[in-house]
Short mmCIF file of C-alpha atoms and ligand atoms in Angstrom, two decimals:
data_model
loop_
_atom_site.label_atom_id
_atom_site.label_comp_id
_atom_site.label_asym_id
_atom_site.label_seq_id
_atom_site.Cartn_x
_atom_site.Cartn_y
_atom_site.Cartn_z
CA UNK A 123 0.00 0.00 0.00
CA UNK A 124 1.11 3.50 -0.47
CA UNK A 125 1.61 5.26 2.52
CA UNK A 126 -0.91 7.84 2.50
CA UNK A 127 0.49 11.35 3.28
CA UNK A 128 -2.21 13.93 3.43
CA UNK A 129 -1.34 17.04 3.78
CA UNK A 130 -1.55 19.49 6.60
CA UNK A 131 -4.94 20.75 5.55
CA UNK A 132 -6.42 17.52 6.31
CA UNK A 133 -4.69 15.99 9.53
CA UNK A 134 -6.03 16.43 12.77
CA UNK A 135 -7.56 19.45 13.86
CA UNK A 136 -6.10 21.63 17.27
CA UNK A 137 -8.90 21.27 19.14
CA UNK A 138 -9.23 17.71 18.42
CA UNK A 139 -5.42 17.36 19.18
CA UNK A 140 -6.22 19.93 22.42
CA UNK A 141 -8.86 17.63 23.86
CA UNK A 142 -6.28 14.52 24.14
CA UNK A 143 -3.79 16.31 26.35
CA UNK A 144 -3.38 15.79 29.56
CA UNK A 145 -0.87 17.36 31.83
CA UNK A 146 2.45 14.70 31.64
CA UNK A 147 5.65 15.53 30.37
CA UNK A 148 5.31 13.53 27.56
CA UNK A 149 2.12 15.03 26.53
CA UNK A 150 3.62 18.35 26.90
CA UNK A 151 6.03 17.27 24.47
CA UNK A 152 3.61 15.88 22.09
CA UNK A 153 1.78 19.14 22.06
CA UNK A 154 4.76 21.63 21.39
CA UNK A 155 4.98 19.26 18.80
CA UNK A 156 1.29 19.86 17.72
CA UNK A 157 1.75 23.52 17.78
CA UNK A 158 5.18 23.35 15.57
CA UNK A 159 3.37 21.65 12.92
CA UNK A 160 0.85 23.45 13.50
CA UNK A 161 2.75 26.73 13.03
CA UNK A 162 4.19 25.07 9.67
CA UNK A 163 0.52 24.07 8.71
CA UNK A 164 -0.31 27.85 9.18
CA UNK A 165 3.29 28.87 7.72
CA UNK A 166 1.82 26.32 4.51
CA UNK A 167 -1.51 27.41 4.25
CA UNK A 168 -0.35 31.22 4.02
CA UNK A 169 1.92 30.52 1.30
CA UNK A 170 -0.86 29.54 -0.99
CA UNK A 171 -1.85 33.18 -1.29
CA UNK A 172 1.15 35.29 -0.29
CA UNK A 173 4.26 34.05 -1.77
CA UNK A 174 5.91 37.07 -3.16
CA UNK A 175 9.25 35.41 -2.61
CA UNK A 176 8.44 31.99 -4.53
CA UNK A 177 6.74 34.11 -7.25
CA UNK A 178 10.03 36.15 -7.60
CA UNK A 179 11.82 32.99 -7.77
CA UNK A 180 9.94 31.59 -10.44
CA UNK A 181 10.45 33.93 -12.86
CA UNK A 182 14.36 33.79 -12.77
CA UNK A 183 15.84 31.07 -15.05
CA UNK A 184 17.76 28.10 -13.49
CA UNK A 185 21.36 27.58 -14.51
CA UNK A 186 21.69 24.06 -16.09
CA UNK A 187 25.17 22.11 -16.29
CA UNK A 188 26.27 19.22 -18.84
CA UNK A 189 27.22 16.14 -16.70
CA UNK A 190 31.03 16.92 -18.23
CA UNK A 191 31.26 20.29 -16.86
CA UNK A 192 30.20 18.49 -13.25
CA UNK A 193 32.57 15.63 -14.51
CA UNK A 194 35.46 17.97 -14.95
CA UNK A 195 34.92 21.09 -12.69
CA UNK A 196 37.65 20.33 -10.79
CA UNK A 197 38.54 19.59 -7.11
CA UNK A 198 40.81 21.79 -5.14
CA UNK A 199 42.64 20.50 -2.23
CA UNK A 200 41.39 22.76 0.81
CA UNK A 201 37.40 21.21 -0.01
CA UNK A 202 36.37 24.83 -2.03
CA UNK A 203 35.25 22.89 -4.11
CA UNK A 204 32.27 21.86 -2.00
CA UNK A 205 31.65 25.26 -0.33
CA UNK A 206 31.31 26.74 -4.37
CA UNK A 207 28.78 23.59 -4.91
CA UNK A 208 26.76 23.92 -1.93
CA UNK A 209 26.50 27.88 -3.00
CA UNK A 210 25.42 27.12 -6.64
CA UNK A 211 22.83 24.92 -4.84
CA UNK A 212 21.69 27.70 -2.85
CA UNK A 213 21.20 29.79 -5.43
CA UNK A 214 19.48 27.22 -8.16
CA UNK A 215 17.39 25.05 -5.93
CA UNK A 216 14.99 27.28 -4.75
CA UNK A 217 14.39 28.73 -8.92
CA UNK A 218 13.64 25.36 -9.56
CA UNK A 219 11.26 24.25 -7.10
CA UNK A 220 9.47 27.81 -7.45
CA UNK A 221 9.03 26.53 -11.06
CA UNK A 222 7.08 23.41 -9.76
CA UNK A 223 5.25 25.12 -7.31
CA UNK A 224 3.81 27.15 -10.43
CA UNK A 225 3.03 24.51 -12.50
CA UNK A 226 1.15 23.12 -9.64
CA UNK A 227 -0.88 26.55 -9.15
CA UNK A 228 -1.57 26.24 -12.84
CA UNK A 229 -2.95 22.65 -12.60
CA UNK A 230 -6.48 22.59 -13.43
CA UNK A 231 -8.43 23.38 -10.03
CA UNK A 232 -10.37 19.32 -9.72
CA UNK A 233 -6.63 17.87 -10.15
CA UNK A 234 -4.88 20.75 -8.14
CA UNK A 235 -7.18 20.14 -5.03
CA UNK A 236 -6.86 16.58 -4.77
CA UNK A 237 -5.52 15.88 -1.00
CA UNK A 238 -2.32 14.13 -2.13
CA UNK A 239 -1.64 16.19 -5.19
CA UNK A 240 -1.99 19.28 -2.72
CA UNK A 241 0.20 17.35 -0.38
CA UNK A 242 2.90 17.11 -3.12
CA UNK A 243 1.97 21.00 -3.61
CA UNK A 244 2.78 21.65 0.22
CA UNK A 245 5.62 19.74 0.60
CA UNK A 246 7.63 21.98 -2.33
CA UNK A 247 6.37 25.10 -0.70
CA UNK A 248 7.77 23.84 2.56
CA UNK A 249 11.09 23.01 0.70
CA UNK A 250 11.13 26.20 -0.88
CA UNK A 251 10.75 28.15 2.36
CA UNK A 252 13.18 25.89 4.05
CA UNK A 253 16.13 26.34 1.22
CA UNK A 254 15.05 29.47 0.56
CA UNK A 255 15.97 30.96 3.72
CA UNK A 256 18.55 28.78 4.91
CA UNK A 257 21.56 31.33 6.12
CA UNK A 258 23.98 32.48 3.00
CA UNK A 259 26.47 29.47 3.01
CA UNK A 260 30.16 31.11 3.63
CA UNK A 261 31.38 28.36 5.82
CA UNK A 262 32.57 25.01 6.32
CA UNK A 263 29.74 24.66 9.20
CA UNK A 264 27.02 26.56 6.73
CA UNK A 265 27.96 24.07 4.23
CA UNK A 266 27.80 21.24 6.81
CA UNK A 267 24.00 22.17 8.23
CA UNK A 268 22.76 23.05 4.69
CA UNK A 269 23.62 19.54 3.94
CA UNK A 270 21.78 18.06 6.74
CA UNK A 271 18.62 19.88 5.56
CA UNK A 272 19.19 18.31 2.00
CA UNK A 273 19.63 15.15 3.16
CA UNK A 274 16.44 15.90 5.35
CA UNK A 275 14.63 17.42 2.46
CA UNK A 276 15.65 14.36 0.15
CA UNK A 277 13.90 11.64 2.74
CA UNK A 278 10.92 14.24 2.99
CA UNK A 279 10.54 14.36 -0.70
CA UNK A 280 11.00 10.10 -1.05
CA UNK A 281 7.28 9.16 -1.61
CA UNK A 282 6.47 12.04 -3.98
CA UNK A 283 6.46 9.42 -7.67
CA UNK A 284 4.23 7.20 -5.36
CA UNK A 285 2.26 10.17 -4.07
CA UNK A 286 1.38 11.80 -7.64
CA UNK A 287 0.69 8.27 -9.15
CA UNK A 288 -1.93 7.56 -6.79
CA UNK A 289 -3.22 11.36 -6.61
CA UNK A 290 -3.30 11.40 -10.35
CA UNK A 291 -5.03 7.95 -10.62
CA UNK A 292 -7.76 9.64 -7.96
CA UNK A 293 -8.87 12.28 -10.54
CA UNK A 294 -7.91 10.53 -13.53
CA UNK A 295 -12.00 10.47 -14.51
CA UNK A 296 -12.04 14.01 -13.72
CA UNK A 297 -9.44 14.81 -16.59
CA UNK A 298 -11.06 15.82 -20.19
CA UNK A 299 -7.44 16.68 -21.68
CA UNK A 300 -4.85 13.47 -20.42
CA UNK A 301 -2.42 15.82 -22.33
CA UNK A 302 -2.35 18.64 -19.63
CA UNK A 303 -1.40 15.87 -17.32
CA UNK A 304 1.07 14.06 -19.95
CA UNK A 305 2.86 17.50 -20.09
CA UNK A 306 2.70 18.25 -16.39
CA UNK A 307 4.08 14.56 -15.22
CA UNK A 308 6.69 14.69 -17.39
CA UNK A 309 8.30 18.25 -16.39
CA UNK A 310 7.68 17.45 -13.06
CA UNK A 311 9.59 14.22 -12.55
CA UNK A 312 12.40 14.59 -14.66
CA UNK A 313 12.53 17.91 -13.00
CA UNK A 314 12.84 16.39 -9.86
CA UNK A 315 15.05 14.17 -10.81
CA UNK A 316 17.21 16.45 -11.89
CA UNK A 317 17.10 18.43 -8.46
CA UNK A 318 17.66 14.98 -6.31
CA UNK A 319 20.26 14.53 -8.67
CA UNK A 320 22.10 17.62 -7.77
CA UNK A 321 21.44 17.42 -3.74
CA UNK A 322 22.61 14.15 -4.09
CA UNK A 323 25.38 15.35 -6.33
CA UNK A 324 26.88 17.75 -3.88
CA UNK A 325 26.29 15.46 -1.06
CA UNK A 326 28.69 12.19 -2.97
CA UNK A 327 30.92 15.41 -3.80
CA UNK A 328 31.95 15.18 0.12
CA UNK A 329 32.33 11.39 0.54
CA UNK A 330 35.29 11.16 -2.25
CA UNK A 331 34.17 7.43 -2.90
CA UNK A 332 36.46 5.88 -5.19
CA UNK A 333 35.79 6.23 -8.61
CA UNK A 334 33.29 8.84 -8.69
CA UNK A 335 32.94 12.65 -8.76
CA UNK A 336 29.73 12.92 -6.97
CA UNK A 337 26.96 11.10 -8.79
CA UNK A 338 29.34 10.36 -11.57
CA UNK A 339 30.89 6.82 -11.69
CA UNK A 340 34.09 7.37 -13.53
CA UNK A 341 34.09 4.22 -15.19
CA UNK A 342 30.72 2.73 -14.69
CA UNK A 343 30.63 -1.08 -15.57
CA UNK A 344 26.90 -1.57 -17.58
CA UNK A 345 26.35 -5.21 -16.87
CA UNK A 346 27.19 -4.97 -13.13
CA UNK A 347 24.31 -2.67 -12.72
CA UNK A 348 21.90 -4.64 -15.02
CA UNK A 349 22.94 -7.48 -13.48
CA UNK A 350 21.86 -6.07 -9.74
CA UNK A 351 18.58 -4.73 -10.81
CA UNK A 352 18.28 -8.33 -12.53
CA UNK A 353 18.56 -10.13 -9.27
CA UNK A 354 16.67 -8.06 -7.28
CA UNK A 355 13.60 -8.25 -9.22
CA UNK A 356 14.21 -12.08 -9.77
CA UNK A 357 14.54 -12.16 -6.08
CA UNK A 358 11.46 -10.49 -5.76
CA UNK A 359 9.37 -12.47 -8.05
CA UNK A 360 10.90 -16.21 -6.49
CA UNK A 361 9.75 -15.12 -3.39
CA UNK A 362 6.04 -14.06 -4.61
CA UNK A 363 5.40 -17.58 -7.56
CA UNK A 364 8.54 -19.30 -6.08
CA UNK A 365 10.00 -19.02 -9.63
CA UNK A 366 11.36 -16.40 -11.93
CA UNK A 367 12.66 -17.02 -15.45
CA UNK A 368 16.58 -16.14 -15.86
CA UNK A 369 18.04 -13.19 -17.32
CA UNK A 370 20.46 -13.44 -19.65
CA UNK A 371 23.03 -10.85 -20.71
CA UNK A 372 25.03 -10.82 -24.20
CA UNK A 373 26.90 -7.97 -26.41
CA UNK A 374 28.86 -5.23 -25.08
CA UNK A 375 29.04 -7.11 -21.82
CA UNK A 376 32.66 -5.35 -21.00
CA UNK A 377 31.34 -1.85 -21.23
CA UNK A 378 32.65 0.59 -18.86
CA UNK A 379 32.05 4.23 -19.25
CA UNK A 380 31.24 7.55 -17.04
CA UNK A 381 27.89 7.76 -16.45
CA UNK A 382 25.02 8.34 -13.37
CA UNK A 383 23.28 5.37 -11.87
CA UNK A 384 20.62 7.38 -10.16
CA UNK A 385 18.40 7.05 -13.29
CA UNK A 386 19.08 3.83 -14.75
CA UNK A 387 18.27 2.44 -10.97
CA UNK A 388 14.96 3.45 -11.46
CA UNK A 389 14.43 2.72 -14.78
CA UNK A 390 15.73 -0.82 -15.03
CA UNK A 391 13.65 -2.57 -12.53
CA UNK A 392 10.64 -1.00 -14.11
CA UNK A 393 11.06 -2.25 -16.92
CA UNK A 394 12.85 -5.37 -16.15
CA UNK A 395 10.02 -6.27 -13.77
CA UNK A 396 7.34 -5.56 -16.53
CA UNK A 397 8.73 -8.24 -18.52
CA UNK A 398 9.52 -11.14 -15.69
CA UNK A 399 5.45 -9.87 -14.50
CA UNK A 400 4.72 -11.06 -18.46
CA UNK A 401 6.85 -13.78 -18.46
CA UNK A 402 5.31 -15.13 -15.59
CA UNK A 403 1.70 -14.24 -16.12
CA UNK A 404 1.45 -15.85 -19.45
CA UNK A 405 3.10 -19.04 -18.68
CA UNK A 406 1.39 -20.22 -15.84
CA UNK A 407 -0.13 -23.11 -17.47
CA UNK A 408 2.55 -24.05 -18.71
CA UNK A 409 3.94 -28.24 -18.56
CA UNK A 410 7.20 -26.76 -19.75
CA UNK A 411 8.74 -26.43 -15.99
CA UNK A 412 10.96 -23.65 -17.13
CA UNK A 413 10.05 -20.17 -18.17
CA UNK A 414 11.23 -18.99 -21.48
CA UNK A 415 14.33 -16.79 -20.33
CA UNK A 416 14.89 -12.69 -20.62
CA UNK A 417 17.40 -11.81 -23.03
CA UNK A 418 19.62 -8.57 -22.76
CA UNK A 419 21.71 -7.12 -25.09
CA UNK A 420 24.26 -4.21 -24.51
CA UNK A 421 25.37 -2.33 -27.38
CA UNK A 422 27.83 0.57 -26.87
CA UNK A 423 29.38 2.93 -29.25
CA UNK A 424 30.91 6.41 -28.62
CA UNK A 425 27.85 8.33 -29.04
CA UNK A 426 25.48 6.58 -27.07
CA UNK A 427 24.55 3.17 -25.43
CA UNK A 428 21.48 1.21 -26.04
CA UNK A 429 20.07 -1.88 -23.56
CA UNK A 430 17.10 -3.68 -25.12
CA UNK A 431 15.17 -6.01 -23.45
CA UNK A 432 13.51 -9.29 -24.57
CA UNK A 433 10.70 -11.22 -23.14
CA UNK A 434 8.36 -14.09 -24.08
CA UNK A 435 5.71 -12.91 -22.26
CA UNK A 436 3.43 -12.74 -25.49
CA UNK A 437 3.19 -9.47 -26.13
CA UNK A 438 1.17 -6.52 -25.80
CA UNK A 439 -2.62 -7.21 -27.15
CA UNK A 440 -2.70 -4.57 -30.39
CA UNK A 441 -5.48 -2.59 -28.54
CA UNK A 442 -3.41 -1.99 -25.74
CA UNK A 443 -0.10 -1.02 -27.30
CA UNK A 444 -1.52 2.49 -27.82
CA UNK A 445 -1.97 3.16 -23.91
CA UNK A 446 0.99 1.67 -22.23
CA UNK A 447 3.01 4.79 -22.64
CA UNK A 448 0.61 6.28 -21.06
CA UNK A 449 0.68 7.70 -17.13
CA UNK A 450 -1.87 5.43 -14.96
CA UNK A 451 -2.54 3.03 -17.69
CA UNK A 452 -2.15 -0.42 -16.09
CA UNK A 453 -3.46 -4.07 -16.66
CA UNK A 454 -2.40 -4.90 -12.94
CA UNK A 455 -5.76 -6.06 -11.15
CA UNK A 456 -5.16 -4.23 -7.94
CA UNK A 457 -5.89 -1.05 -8.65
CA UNK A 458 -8.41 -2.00 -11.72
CA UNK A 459 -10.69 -3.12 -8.59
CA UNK A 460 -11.09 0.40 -7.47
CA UNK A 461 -12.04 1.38 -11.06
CA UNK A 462 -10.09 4.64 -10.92
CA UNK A 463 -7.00 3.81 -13.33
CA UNK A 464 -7.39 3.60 -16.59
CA UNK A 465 -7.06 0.15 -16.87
CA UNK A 466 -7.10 -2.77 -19.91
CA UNK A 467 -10.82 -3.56 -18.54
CA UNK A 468 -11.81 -0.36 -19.69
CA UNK A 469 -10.18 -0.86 -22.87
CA UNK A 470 -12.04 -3.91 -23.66
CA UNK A 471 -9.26 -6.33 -21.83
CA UNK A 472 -9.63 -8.55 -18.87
CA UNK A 473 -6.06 -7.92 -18.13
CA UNK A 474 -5.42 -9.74 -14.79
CA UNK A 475 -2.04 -9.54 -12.15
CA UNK A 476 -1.51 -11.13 -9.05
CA UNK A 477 1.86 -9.44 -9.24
CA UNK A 478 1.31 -6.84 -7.22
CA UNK A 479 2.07 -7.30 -3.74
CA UNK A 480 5.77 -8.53 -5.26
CA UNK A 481 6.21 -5.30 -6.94
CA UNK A 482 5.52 -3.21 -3.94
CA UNK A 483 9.04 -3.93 -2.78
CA UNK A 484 10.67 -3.59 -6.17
CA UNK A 485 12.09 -0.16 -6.57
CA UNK A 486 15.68 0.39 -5.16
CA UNK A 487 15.30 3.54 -7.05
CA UNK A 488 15.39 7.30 -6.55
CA UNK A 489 11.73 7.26 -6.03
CA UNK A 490 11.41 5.01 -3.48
CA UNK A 491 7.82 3.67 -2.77
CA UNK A 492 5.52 0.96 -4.58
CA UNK A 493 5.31 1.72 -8.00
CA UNK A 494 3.52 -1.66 -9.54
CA UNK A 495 0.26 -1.15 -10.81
CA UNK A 496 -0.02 2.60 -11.12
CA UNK A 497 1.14 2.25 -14.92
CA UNK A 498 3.81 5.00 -14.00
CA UNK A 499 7.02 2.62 -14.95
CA UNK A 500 6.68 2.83 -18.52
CA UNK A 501 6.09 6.44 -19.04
CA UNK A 502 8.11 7.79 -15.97
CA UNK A 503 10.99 5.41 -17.49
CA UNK A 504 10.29 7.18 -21.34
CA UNK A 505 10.49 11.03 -19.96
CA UNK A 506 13.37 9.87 -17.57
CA UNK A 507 14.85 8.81 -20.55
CA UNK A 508 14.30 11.18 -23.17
CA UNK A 509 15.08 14.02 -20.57
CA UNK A 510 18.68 12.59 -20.39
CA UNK A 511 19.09 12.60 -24.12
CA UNK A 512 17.85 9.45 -25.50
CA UNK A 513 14.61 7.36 -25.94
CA UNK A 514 12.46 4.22 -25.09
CA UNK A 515 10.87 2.44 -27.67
CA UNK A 516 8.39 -0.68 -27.06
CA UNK A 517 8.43 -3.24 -30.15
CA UNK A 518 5.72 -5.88 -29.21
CA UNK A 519 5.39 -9.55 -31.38
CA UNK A 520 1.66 -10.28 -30.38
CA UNK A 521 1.48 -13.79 -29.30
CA UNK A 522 5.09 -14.16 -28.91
CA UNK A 523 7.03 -10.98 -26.53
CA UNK A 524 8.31 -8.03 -26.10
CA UNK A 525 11.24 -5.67 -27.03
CA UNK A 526 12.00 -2.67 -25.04
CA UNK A 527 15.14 -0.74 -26.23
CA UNK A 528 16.48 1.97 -23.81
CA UNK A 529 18.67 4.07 -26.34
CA UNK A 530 20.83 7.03 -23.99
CA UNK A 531 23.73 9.13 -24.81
CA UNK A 532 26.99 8.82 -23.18
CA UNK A 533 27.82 11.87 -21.20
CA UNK A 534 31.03 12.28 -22.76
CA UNK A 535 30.16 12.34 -26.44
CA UNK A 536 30.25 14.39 -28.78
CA UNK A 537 27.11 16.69 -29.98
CA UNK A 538 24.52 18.39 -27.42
CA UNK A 539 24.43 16.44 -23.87
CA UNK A 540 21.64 16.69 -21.62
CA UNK A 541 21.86 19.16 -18.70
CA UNK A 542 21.18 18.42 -15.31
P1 ADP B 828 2.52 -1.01 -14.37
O1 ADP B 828 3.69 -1.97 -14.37
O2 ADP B 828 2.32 -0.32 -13.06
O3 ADP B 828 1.28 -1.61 -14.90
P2 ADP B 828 3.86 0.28 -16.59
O4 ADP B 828 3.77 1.69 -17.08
O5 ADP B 828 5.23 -0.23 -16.28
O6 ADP B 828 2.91 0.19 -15.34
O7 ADP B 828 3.22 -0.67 -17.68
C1 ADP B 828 1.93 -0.38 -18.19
C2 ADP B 828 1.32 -1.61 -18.80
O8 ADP B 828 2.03 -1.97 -19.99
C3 ADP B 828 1.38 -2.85 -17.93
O9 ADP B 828 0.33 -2.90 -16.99
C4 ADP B 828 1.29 -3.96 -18.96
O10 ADP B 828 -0.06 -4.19 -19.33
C5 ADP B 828 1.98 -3.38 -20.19
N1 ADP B 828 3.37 -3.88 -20.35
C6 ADP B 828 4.50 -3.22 -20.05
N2 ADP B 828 5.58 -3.95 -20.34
C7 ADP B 828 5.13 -5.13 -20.84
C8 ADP B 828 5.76 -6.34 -21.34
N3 ADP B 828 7.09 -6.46 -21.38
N4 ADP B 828 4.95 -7.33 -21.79
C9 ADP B 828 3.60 -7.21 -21.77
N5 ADP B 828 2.95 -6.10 -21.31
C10 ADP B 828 3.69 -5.08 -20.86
C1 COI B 829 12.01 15.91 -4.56
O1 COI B 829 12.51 14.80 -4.34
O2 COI B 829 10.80 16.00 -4.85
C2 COI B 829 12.82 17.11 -4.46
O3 COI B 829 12.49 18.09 -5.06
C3 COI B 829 14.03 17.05 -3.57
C4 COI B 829 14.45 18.40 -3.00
C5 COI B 829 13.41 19.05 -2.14
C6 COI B 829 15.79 18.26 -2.29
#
C-alpha cells in the first residue's frame, strides 16, 4: 500500500489534538509538537496566497550544467570545491522548485485540489521556504547544516512518484485533456530528478568514494548494474510464484564508461520487472517447468549506449499497445478493482495480475515507494529517458514478446548532452 500522506490541511484538527492532552511531560512534548506543525501548517496554508518570494523565484531562469562540466569542474585540495557547490545549490534550488510550485498553481483546479496532489503541492512550498531561507552558506559549518537539511529534504521528498501516481489515478475520470497531465508529469519528474540529482550530487561530492565525482561513476561497468537490478527483481518475483525465469546478458558485456546510476536504478527494474510480471503471467499453465528466459543485449558505441530487453511474455494485445506509454494506464488487477485507473478492462481487456504485492518492494530507485500497478514505470521510465538525451521504444510480437530498447547518450560524447 502506499503510505498515504495527506497534507496538513487535512490531519487532525487543534482542538481535536487539544482535547487529548493531559498534563504529563510527555504530553507536553507531544503538544509543542502539535503547535510546531501546526505553526508550519499555518506557515503552509499562508503561502498559498502570499508568496511574493516563490513568485520572484519563479520567474528567474535556473542555470543548467552538462554532466562533463560536473565531470570535470575540478577539485581543489582545501574542499572549495564543495563550499562553491553547496553555493550554486543555494542559489538554483529554490528557482527550480518555485518553477514546480507554479506549475502546480496552474494545474487545473479538480486535479490541483486533490488531498495528495496538494500534499505534493505543500511539501515543495515547505522546501522552498526551508532552502530558501537557509543562512547564505560562507562556511565550512554553513555548508555542513545546509547539507543536513538536504539530506532531510531528500527523505521528505522520497514518496512524492508514489504520491502523484496515486493522486493522479484519484482524478484521472475528472481529466477531459490526459495531455495537460502528460505534459505536467513529465516536467515534473524529470525535473525532480534532476534536483535529487544535484542534492545528491553535492552530497557524494563530500564522501570522495572511489571512482566517482559525486553522482558520476568514472568508469561505470553496464552489466554490473543490469545485473543487480536483474537479481533483485528475480529475487522479488521467487519469493512471490517461487519461480522467476533467468536473465540473460550478451553484447557489449565489458562496457565501462562515465555515467550516473541514479536514473538507470529506477528505470531498469521497471522495466525489467514488466517483462519477468509477463513472463510469468502468461506461462502459468505451462507443462514446460521452465520459463522462457529474458534476453539482454548491450550495445555501446561512442555516441550513445542502447540496452534492449527481450521477453516471451506474449506481447502486448494490439489494442493496448496504444496506452501503455501512457501515465496510470495499467493491466495490474489491484488497482483495476477500485475502477479509478485507466485500466485494460476499460479498454475492452480482462487484463489480470496477481503481481502486485511482489512489486511493492521492487524499486531500489530514486523514487522510493511501490510503483507496480499505477502504470507509471513505462512512461516515468520514457520522460526519464528522453530528458537525459535518449529514448524508449516498445516493439511488441503479439502472441510471442516483447522488445524494449532503452537508447541514452553517453555523457562524454560528442554533440549536445543533456543538462542536469
Ligand atoms: P505497471 O507496471 O504499473 O502496470 P507500466 O507503465 O510499467 O505500469 O506498464 C503499463 C502496462 O504496460 C502494464 O500494466 C502492462 O499491461 C503493459 N506492459 C509493459 N511492459 C510489458 C511487457 N514487457 N509485456 C507485456 N505487457 C507489458
Ligand atoms: C524531490 O525529491 O521531490 C525534491 O524536489 C528534492 C528536494 C526538495 C531536495
Amino acid at each position: 500500500m502506499l503510505p498515504r500522506c495527506r497534507p496538513f490541511f487535512f490531519q487532525q484538527t487543534t482542538c481535536q489534538c487539544r482535547k487529548e492532552l493531559s498534563s504529563t511531560t510527555q504530553q507536553f512534548i507531544e503538544f509543542r509538537g502539535v503547535l510546531s506543525s501546526e505553526r508550519e501548517r499555518n506557515r503552509t496554508v499562508s503561502s498559498f496566497y502570499n508568496q511574493p518570494a516563490i513568485d520572484a523565484a519563479a520567474c528567474k531562469a535556473s542555470m543548467r550544467l552538462t554532466p562533463a562540466t560536473i565531470l570535470y569542474s575540478g577539485k581543489s585540495k582545501d574542499g572549495r570545491h564543495v563550499l562553491k557547490s553547496a553555493q550554486y545549490l543555494q542559489r538554483e534550488l529554490p528557482i527550480r522548485i518555485a518553477h514546480r510550485i507554479k506549475d502546480f498553481r496552474n494545474l487545473p483546479f479538480i486535479v490541483g485540489s486533490n488531498p495528495v496532489i496538494l500534499g505534493v503541492h505543500e511539501l515543495y512550498i515547505r522546501a522552498f521556504n526551508i532552502l530558501n531561507s537557509f543562512r547564505p552558506i560562507l562556511t565550512d559549518e554553513d555548508e555542513q547544516k545546509y547539507c543536513m537539511k538536504l539530506q532531510e529534504l531528500l527523505e521528505d521528498h522520497k514518496d512524492v512518484v508514489s504520491m502523484l501516481a496515486e493522486g493522479f489515478r484519484e482524478c484521472r475520470r475528472h481529466v477531459t485533456n490526459q495531455e495537460v497531465v502528460a505534459r505536467f508529469l513529465d516536467t515534473t519528474l524529470t525535473s525532480r530528478l534532476s534536483i535529487r540529482m544535484l542534492a545528491q550530487h553535492h552530497l557524494a561530492l563530500r564522501d570522495d568514494k572511489p571512482n566517482h565525482v559525486g553522482i558520476i561513476n568514472i568508469s561505470m561497468p553496464l552489466k554490473d548494474l543490469i545485473e543487480r537490478n536483474s537479481k533483485f527483481v528475480t529475487r522479488m518475483a521467487a519469493h512471490k510464484y517461487g519461480r522467476a525465469p533467468t536473465i540473460k546478458m550478451s553484447g557489449h558485456v565489458d562496457a565501462t564508461f562515465p555515467y550516473i546510476e541514479l536514473p538507470l536504478e529506477y528505470i531498469l527494474p521497471e522495466l525489467l520487472k514488466n517483462a519477468v510480471r509477463a513472463t510469468i503471467e502468461n506461462h502459468l499453465e505451462d507443462e514446460e517447468p521452465h520459463l522462457p528466459p529474458i534476453h539482454i543485449t548491450i550495445a555501446s558505441n561512442e555516441i550513445d549506449f542502447v540496452i534492449r530487453i527481450s521477453d516471451r511474455g506474449k506481447g502486448i494485445p494490439h489494442h493496448l499497445m496504444r496506452r501503455v506509454l501512457e501515465y496510470n494506464f495499467t493491466t495490474a488487477s489491484s488497482l483495476s478493482e477500485s475502477g479509478a485507473t485507466s485500466t485494460a478492462a476499460e479498454a475492452g481487456d480482462d487484463g489480470s495480475s496477481a503481481f502486485s504485492d511482489m512489486m511493492e518492494a521492487v524499486n531500489p530507485g530514486p523514487v522510493g515507494g511501490p510503483m507496480h500497478g499505477f502504470g507509471f514505470g513505462l512512461p516515468t521510465s520514457r520522460a526519464y529517458a528522453q530528458y537525459m538525451g535518449g529514448s524508449l521504444k516498445v516493439q511488441t510480437m503479439q502472441g510471442i514478446g516483447t522488445d524494449v530498447y532503452l537508447r541514452l547518450r553517453h555523457i562524454n560524447s560528442q554533440g549536445e548532452a543533456f543538462r542536469i
